[in-house]
Short mmCIF file of C-alpha atoms in Angstrom, two decimals:
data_model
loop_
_atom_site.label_atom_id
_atom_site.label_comp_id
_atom_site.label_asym_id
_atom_site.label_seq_id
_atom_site.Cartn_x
_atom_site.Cartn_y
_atom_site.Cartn_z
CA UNK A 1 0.00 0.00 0.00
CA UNK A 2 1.65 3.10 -1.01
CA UNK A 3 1.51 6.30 0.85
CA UNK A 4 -0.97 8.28 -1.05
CA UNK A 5 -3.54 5.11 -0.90
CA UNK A 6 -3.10 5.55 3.02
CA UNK A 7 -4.72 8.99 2.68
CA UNK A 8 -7.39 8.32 0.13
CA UNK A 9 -10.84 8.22 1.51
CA UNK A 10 -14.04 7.52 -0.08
CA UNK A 11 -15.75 9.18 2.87
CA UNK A 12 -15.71 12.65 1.83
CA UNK A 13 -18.36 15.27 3.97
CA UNK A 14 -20.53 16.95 1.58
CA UNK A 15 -20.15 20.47 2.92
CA UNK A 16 -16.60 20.15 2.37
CA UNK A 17 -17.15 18.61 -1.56
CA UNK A 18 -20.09 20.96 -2.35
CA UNK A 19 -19.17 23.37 -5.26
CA UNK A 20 -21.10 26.60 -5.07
CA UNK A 21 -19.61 28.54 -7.80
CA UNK A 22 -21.48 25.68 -10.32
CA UNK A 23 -24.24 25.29 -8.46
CA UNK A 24 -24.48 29.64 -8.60
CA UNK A 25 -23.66 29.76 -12.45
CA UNK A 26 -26.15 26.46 -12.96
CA UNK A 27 -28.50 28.51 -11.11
CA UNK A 28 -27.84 32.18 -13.16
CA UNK A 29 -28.26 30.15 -16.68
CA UNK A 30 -31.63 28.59 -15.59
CA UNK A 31 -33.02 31.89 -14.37
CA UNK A 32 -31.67 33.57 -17.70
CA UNK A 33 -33.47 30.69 -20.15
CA UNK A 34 -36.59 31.40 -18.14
CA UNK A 35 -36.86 35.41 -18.40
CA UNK A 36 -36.81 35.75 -14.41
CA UNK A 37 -34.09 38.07 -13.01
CA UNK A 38 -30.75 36.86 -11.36
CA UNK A 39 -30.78 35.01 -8.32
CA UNK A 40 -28.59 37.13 -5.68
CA UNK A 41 -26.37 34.91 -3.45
CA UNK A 42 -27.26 34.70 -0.01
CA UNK A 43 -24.93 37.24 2.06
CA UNK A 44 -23.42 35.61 5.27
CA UNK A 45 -23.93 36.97 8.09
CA UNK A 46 -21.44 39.08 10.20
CA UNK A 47 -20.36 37.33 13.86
CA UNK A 48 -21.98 39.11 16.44
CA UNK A 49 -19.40 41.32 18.56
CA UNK A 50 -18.12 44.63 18.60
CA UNK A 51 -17.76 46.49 15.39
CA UNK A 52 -14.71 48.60 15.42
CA UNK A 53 -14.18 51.50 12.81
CA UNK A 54 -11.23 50.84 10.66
CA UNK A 55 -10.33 54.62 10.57
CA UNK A 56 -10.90 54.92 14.17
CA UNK A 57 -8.57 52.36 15.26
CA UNK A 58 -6.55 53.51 13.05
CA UNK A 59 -6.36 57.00 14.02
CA UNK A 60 -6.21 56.01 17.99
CA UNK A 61 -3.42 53.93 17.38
CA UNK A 62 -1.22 56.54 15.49
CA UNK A 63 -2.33 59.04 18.51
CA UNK A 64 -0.52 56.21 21.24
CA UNK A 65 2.66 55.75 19.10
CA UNK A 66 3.20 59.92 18.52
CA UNK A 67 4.86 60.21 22.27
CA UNK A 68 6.34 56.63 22.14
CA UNK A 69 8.56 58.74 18.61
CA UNK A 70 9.00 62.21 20.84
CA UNK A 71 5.82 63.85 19.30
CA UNK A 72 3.12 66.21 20.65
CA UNK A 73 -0.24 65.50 20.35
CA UNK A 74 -0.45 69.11 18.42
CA UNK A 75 -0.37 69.30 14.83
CA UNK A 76 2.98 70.12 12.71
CA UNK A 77 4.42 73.16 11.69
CA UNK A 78 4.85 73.85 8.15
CA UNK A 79 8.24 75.37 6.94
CA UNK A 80 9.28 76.37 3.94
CA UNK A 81 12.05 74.52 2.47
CA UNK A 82 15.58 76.44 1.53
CA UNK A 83 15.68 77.05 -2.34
CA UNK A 84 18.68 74.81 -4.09
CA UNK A 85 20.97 76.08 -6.26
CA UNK A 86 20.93 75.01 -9.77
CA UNK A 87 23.79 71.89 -10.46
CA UNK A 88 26.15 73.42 -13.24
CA UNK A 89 25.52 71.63 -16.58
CA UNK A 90 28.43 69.86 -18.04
CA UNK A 91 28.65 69.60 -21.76
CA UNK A 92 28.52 65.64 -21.62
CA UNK A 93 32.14 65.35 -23.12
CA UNK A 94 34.17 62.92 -20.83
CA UNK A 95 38.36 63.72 -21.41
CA UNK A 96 40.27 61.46 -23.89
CA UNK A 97 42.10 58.67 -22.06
CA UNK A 98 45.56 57.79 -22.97
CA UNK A 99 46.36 54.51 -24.06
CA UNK A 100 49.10 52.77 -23.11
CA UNK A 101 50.83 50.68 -25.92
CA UNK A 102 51.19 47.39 -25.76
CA UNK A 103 54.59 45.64 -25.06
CA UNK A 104 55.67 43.12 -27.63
CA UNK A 105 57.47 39.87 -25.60
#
């Protein structure tokens, strides 16, 4: 008996086997040939608990890490940044190299 026979099973749960995107397109076409609008698939339902606001978590979080990094809770100042100089242009032209000749043995 070779390994992968050991782990075959004829015994397979349903749930687990059960493919919903045919059964949902089998479904669609069937509705379609009969001129009735598109079945909508059934929305699960959300576990019950506390909802928590993505952006609000968010925000409370960055609000506990600002003294951890040395900031105040108060916004930042805006200052203007020094003006650069302009880099001189170079024509692009690199020097000639001199060339050594070669040595005859």
């Amino acid at each position: 008996m070779s390994s992968t026979d050991a782990l075959a099973t004829d015994d397979i749960p349903k749930d687990v086997a059960t493919d919903r995107y045919t059964e949902a397109i089998s479904d669609l076409i069937t509705a379609k040939q009969k001129g009735k609008p598109a079945p909508h698939a059934a929305e699960e339902e959300a576990p019950a608990g506390a909802v928590v606001g993505l952006m609000a978590a968010l925000q409370e979080s960055v609000q506990k890490a600002k003294p951890s990094r040395g900031e105040s809770r108060e916004h930042a100042t805006v200052h203007e940044l020094p003006k650069k100089t302009a880099a001189k242009k170079t024509t692009g032209k690199k020097a000639p190299t001199k060339r050594t000749p070669k040595r005859s043995a």
